[in-house]
CSV table of C-alpha atoms in Angstrom, one decimal:
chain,number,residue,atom,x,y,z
A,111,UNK,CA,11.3,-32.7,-19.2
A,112,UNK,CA,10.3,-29.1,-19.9
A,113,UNK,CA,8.8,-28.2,-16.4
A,114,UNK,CA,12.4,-30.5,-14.7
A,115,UNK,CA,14.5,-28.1,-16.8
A,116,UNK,CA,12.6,-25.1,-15.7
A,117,UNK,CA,12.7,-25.9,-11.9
A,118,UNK,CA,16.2,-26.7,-12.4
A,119,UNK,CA,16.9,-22.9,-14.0
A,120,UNK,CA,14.7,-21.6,-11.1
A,121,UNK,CA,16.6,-22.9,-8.5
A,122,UNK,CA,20.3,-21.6,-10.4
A,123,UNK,CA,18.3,-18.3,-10.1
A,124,UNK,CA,18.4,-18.3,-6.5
A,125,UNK,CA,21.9,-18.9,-5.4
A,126,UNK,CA,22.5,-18.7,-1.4
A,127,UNK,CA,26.2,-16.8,-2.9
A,128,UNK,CA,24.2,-13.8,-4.7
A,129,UNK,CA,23.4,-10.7,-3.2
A,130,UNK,CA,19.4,-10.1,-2.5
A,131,UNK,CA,19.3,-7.5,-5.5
A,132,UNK,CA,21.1,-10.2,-8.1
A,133,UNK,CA,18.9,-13.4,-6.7
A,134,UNK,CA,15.8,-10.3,-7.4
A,135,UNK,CA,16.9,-9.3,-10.9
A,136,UNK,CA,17.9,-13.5,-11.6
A,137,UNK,CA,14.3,-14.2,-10.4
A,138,UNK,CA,12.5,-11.3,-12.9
A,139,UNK,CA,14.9,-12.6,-15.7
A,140,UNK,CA,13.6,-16.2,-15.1
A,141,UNK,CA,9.8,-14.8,-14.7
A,142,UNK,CA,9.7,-12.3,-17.7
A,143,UNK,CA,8.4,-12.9,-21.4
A,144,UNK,CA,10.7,-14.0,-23.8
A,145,UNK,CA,11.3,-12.4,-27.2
A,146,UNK,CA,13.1,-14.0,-30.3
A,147,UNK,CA,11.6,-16.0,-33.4
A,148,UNK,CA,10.6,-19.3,-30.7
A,149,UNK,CA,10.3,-18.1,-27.1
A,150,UNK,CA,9.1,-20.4,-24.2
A,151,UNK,CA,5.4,-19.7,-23.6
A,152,UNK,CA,5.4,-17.9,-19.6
A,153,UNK,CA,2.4,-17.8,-17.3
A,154,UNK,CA,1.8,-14.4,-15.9
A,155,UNK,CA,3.2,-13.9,-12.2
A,156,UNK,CA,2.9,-11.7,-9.3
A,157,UNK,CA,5.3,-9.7,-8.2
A,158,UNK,CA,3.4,-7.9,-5.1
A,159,UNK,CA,4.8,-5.1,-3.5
A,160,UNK,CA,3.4,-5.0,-0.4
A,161,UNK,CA,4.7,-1.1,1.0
A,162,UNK,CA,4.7,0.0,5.0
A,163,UNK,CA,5.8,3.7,5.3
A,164,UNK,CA,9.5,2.9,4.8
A,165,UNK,CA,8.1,2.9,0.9
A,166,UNK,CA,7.2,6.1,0.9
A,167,UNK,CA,10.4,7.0,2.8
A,168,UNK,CA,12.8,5.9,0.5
A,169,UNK,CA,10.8,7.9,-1.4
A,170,UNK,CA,10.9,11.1,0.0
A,171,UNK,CA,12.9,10.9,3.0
A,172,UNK,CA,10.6,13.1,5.0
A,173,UNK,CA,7.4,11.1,4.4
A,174,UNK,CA,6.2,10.3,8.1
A,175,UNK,CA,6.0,7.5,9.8
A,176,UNK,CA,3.0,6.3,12.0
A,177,UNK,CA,4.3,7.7,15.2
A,178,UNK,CA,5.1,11.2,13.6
A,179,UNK,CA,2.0,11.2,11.3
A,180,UNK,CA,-0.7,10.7,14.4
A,181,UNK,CA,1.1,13.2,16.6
A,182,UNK,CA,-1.2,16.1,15.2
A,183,UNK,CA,-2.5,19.5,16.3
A,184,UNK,CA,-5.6,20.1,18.1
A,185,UNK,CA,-6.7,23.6,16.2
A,186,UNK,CA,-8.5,21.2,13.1
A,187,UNK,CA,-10.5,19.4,15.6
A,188,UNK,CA,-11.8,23.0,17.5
A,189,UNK,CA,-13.8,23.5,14.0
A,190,UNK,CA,-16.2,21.4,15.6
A,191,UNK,CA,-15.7,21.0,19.3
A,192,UNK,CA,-14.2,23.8,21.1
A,193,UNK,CA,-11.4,23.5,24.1
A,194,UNK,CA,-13.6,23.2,27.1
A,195,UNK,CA,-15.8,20.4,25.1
A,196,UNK,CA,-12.6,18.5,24.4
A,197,UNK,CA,-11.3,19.1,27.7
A,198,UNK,CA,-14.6,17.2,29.0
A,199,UNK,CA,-14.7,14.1,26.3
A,200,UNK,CA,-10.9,13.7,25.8
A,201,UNK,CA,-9.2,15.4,28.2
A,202,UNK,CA,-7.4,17.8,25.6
A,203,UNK,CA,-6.1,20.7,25.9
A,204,UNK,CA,-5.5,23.7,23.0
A,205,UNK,CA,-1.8,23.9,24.0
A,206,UNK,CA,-0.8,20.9,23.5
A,207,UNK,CA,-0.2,17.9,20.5
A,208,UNK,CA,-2.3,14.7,20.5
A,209,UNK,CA,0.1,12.1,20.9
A,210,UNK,CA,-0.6,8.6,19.0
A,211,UNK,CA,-1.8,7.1,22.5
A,212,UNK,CA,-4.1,9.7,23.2
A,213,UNK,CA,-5.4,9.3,19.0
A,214,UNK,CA,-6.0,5.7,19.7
A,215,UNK,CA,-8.1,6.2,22.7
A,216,UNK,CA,-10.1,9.1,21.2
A,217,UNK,CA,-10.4,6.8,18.4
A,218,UNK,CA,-11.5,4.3,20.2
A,219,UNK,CA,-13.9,5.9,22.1
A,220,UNK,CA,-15.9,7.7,19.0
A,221,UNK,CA,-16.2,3.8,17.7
A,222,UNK,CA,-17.7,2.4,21.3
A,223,UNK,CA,-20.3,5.5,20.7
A,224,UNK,CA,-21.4,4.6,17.4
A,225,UNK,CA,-21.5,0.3,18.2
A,226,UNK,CA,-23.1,0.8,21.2
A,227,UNK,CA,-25.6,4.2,21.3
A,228,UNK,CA,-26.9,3.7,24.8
A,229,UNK,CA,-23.4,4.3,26.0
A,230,UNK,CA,-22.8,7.9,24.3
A,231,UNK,CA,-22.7,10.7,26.7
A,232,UNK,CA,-25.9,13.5,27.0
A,233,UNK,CA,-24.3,15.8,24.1
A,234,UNK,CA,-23.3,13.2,21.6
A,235,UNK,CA,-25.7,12.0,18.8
A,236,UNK,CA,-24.7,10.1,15.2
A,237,UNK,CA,-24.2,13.7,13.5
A,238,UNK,CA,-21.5,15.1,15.9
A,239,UNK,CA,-19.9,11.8,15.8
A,240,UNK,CA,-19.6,12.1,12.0
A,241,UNK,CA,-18.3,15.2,12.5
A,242,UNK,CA,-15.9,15.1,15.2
A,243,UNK,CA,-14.4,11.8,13.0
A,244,UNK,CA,-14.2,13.9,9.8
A,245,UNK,CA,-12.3,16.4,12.2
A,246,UNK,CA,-9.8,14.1,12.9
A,247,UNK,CA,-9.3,12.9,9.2
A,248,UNK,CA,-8.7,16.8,8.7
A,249,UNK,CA,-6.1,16.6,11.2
A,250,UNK,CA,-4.3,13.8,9.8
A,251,UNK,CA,-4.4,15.0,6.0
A,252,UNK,CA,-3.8,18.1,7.6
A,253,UNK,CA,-0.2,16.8,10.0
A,254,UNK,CA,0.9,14.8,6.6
A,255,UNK,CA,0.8,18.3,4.5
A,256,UNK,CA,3.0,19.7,7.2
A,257,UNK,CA,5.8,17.2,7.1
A,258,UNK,CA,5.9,16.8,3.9
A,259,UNK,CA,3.1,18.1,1.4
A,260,UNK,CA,1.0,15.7,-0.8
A,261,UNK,CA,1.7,15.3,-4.5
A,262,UNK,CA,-1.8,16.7,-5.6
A,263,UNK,CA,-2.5,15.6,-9.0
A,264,UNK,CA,-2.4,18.0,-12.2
A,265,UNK,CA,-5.5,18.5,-13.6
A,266,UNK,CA,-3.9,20.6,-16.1
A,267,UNK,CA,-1.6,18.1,-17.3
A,268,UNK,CA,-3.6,15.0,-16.4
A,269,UNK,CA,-0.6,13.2,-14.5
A,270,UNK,CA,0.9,13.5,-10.7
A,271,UNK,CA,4.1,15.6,-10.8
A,272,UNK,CA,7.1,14.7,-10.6
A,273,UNK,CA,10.0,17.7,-11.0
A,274,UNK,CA,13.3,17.3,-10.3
A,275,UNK,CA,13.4,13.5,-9.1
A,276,UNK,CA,16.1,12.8,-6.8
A,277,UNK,CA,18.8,10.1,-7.6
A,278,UNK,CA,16.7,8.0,-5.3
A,279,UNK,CA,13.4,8.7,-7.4
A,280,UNK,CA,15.2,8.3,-10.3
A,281,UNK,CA,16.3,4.9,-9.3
A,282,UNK,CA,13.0,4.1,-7.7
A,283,UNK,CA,11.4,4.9,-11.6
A,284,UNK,CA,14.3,2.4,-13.3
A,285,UNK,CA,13.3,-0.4,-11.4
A,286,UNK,CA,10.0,0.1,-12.3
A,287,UNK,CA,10.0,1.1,-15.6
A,288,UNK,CA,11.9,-2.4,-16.0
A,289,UNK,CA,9.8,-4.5,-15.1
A,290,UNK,CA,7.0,-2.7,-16.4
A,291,UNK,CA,8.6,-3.9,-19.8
A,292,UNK,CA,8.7,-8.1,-18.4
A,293,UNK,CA,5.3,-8.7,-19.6
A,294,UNK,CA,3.9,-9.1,-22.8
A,295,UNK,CA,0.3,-9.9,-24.4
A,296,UNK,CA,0.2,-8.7,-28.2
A,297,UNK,CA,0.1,-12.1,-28.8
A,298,UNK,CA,-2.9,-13.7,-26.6
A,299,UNK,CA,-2.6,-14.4,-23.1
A,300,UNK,CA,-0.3,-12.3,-20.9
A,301,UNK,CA,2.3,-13.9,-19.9
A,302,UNK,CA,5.7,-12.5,-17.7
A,303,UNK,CA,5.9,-10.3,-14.9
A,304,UNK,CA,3.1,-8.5,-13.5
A,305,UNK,CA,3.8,-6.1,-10.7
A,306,UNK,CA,0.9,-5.5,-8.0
A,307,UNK,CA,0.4,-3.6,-4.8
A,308,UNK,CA,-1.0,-3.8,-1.4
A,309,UNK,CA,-0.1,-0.8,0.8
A,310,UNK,CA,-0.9,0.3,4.4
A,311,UNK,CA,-0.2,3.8,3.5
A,312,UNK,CA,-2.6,6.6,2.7
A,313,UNK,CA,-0.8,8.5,0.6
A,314,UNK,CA,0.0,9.1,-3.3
A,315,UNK,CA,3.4,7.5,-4.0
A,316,UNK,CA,2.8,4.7,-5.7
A,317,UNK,CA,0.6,6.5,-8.1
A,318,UNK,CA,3.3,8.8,-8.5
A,319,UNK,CA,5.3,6.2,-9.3
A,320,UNK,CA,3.2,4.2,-11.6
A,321,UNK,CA,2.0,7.6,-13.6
A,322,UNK,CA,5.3,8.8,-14.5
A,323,UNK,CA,6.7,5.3,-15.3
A,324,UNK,CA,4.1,5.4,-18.2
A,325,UNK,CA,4.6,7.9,-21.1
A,326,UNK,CA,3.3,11.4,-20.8
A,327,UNK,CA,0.6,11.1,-22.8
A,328,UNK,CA,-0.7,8.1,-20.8
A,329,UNK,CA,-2.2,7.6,-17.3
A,330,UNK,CA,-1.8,4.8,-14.6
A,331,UNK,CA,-5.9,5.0,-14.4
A,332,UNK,CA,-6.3,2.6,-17.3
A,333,UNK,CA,-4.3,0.2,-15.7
A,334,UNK,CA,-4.8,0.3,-11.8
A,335,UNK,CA,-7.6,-1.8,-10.1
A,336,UNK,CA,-8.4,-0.3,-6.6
A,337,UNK,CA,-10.5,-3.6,-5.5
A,338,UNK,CA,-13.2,-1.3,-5.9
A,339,UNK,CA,-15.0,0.5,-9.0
A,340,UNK,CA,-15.1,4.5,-8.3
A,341,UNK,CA,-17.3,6.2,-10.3
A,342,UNK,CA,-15.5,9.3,-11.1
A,343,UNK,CA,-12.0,10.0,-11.2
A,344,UNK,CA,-10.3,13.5,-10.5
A,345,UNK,CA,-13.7,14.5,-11.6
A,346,UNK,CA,-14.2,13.1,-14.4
A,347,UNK,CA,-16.1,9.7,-14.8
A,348,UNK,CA,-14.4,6.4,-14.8
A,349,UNK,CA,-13.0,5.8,-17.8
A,350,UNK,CA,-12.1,2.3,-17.2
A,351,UNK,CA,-14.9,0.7,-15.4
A,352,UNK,CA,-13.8,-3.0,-16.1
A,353,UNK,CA,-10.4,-3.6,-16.8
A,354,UNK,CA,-9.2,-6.2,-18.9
A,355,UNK,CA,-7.2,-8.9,-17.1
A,356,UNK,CA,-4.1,-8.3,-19.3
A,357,UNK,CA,-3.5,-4.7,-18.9
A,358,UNK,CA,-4.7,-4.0,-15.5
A,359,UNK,CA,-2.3,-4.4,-12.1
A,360,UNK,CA,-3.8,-4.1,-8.5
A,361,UNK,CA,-3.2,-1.1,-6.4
A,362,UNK,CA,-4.6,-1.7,-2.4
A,363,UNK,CA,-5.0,0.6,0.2
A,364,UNK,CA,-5.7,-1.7,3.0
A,365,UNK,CA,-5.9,1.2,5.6
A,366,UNK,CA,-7.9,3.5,3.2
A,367,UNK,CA,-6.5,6.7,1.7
A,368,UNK,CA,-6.2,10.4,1.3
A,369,UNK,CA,-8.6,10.4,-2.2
A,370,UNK,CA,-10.9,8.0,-1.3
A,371,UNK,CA,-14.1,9.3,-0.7
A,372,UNK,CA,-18.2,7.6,-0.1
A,373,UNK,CA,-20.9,8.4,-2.7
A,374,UNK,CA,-23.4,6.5,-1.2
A,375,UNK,CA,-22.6,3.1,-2.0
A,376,UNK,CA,-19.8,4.2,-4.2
A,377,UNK,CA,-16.6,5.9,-4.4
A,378,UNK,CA,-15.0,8.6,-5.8
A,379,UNK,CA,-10.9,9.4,-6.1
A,380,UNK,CA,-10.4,12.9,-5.4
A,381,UNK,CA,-6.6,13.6,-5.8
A,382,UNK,CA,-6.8,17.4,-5.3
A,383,UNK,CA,-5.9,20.2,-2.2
A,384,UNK,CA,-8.8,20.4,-0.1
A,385,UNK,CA,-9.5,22.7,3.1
A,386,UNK,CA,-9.9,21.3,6.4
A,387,UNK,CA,-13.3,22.5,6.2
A,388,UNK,CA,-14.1,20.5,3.3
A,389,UNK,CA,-12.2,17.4,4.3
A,390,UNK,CA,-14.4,17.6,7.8
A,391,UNK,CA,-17.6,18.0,5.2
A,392,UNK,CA,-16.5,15.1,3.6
A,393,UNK,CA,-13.8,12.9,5.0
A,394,UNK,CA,-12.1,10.4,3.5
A,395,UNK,CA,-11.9,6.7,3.9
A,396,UNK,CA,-8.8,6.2,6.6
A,397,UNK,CA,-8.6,3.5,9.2
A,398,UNK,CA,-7.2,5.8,12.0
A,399,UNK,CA,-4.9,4.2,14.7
A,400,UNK,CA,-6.7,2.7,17.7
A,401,UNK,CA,-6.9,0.7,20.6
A,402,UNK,CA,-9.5,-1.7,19.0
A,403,UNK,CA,-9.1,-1.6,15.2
A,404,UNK,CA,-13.1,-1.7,13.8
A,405,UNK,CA,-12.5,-2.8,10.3
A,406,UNK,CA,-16.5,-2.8,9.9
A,407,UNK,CA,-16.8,-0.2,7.1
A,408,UNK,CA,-17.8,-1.3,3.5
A,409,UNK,CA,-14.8,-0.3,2.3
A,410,UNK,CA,-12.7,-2.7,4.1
A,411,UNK,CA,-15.1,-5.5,3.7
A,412,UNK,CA,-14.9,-5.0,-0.5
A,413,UNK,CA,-11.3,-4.8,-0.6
A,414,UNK,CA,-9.9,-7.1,1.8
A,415,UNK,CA,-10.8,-10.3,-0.3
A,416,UNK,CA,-9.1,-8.6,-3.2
A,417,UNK,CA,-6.1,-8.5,-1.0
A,418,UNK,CA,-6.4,-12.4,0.4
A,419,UNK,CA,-6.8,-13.3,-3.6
A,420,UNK,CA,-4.0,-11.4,-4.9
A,421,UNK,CA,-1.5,-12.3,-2.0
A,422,UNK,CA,-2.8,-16.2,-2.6
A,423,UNK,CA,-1.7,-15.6,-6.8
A,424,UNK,CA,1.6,-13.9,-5.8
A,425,UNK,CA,5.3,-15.9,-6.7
A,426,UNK,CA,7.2,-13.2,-5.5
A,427,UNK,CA,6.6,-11.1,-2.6
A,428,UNK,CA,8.5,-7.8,-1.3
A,429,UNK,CA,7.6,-6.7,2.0
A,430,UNK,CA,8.8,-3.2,1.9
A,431,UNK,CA,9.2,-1.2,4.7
A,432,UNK,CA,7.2,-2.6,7.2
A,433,UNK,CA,7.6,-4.4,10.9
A,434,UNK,CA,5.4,-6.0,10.9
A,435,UNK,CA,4.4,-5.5,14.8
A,436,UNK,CA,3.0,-8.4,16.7
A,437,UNK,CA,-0.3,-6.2,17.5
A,438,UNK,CA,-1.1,-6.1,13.8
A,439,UNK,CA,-2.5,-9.5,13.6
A,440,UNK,CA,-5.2,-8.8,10.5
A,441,UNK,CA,-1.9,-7.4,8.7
A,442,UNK,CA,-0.3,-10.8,9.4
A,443,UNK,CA,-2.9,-12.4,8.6
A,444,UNK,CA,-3.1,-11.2,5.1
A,445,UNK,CA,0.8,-11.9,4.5
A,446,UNK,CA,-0.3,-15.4,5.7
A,447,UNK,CA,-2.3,-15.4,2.8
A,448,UNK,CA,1.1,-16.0,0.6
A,449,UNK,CA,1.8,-19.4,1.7
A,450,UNK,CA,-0.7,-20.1,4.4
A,451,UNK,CA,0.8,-24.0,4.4
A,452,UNK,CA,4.0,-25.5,3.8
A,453,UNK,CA,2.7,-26.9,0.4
A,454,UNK,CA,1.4,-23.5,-0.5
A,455,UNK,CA,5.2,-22.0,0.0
A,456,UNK,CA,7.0,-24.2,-1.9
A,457,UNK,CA,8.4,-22.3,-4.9
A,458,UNK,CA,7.6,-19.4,-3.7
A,459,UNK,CA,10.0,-16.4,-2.6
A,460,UNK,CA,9.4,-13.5,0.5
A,461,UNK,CA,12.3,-10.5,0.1
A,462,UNK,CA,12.1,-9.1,3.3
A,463,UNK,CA,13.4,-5.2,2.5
A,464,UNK,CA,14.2,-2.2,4.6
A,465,UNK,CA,16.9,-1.4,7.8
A,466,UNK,CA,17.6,-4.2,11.2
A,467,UNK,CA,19.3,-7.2,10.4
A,468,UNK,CA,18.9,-11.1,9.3
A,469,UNK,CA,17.8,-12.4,12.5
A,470,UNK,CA,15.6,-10.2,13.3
A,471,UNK,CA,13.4,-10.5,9.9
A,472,UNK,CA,13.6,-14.3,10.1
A,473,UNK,CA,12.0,-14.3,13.7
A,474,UNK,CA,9.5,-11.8,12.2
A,475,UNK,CA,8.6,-14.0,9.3
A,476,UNK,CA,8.9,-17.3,11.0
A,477,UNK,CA,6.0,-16.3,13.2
A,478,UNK,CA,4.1,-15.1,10.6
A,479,UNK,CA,4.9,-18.5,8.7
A,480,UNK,CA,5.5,-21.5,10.7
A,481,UNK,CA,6.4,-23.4,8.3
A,482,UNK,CA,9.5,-21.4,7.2
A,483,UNK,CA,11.4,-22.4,9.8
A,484,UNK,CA,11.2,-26.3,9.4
A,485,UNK,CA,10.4,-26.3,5.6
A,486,UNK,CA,12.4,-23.1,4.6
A,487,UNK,CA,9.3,-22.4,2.4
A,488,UNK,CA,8.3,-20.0,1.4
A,489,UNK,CA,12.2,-18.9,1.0
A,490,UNK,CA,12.9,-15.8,2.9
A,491,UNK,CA,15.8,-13.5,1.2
A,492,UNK,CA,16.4,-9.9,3.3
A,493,UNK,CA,18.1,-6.6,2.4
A,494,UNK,CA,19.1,-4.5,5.0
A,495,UNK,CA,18.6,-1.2,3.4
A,496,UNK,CA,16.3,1.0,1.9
A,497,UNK,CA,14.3,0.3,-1.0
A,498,UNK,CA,15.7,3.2,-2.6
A,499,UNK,CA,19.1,1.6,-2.4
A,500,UNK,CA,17.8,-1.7,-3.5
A,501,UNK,CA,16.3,-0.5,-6.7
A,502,UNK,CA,19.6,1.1,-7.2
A,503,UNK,CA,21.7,-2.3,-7.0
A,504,UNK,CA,18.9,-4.1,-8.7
A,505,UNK,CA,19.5,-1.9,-11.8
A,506,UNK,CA,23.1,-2.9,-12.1
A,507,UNK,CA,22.1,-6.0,-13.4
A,508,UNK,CA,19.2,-4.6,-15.4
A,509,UNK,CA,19.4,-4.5,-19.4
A,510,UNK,CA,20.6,-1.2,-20.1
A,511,UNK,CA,18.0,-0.8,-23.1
A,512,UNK,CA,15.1,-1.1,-20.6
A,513,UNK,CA,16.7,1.4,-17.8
């Protein structure tokens, strides 16, 4: 009778009649931990956030996207090949941009070298290549400085910055700081909301985010699992090398990012400015655009199952930001992960979020699930705005001693 009446309250919580920011804030009251002198035991859920560059848009609305971040400069790259030697690989030229096409092919071309060596050209051995990719990493860090500069983190006061937060940051922060508070586990087992994080960006927003949702004197490092174990942080060694199931939430870069950078077999985050010089010396992990996407690199292979797992453990999922193109199939793929058959959808709920309109989200997702179309599971609910104006309607309905 229990598990009939709390179907039966789960389905009231997603009226067709609500807007998508009420049927949200219905769904995270239903979800979250309840407090009183006999609450109903919850289960822990997911609530995965999984963030394309309109995230970090409604963020900061000069954040690039993909087509404006790979448009980049060629003076980065002539610290290790010089005009005439790019003019001869690439056909580049010192006076003009890259464009994205042009990226993917060079791209492209520096993988074929290293897969197959009896291809590469008189001049080109495994050290150049190294190099000349390192150069482009440069460029990109480099291009996404210029747009709109990085939020380094503070050494000094052992958190990312955030001064003056915008009325859109400052929404942003509510929404997270609310659910933040859905979860409880003084008690024994966890149980409520737990919010989680896949992201195809490289950059620091969400740790942004998460830092300055905790208090000042705390740090989002405790409680973020990377789906790998570096073994320093912001140099200083990793003070949380296993993290306890309760108190941890998953943060994925699924394209690699800015601070992540190889030690061997391991990794390092390394939040701080760096030259070009010592970003070509030592480059991070970022899986550039290009024609052929080689997803080969230890990295990827380590976290990508910690992507499939969490997205197969998510209830709720908010794809934010994202267009989910047709040509990125292994993206797909891992959404797919959410309710790869109609059984595994049932219950489950997709919020589609960022600008277009109904249709055109439903013909996204229904290729992405099949079943969504004849099953209507997983159920799809969209927002045609920005994220920054969701969070702003979702806190409308928010208890105002959590906001």
């Amino acid at each position: 009778m229990a598990r009939k009446a709390t179907q039966k309250k789960k389905r009231a919580a997603i009226n067709p009649k609500n807007s998508a920011a009420k049927t949200f804030m219905n769904l995270v009251d239903h979800f979250s931990y309840e407090q009183g002198p006999s609450p109903r035991p919850k289960g822990l859920t997911n609530f995965t956030f999984f963030a394309g560059a309109g995230f970090s848009k409604a963020w900061d609305p000069k954040a690039p996207v993909g087509s404006e971040l790979f448009t980049i400069k060629p003076d980065v790259i002539e610290k290790v090949a010089d005009v005439g030697a790019l003019a001869r690989m690439f056909g580049l030229s010192s006076f003009d941009d890259i464009e994205p096409d042009q990226l993917r092919q060079i791209v492209y071309q520096i993988d074929m070298y290293e897969r197959y060596p009896d291809v590469r050209s008189r001049y080109v051995d495994e050290q150049n290549l190294r190099m000349f990719r390192g150069a482009l990493r440069a460029a990109v860090v480099d291009r996404y400085d210029q747009i709109t500069n990085l939020n380094y983190f503070d050494a000094a006061r052992e958190k990312f910055p955030l001064i003056d937060p915008t009325d859109q940051q400052n929404a942003i922060l509510g929404f997270f700081r609310h659910l933040h508070t859905r979860i409880d586990g003084s008690q024994g087992p966890a149980e409520g909301i737990r919010t989680q994080f896949v992201t195809t960006n490289y950059d620091y927003v969400i740790e942004t985010i998460l830092d300055n949702v905790l208090a000042s004197d705390d740090t989002l490092f405790l409680y973020t699992y990377r789906g790998f174990t570096p073994i320093q942080v912001v140099n200083e060694p990793n003070m949380a090398p296993v993290h306890e199931h309760w108190l941890v939430q998953h943060l994925l870069k699924i394209n690699g990012g800015f601070e992540i950078l190889r030690r061997g077999d391991d990794y390092i985050l390394d939040y701080s400015s760096r030259s070009p010089a010592q970003i070509i010396r030592d480059p991070p992990i970022l899986m550039l655009a290009s024609r052929e996407q080689d997803y080969s690199d230890p990295y990827f292979k380590t976290v990508f199952p910690k992507v499939v797992r969490l997205m197969r453990d998510t209830a709720v999922l908010l794809i934010v930001g994202y267009s989910l193109p047709a040509d990125d199939a292994l993206i797909r793929f891992f959404i797919r992960q959410f309710a790869e058959e109609p059984e595994d959808g049932r219950g489950k709920v997709v919020f589609y979020i960022g600008p277009g309109n109904d249709r055109d989200k439903r013909a996204v997702l229904e290729e992405v699930f099949p079943s969504m179309e004849r099953e209507d599971a997983p159920m799809l609910i969209t927002y045609n705005g920005g994220f920054d104006a969701f969070a702003a309607e979702c806190l409308k309905y928010a208890d105002p001693l959590f906001t």
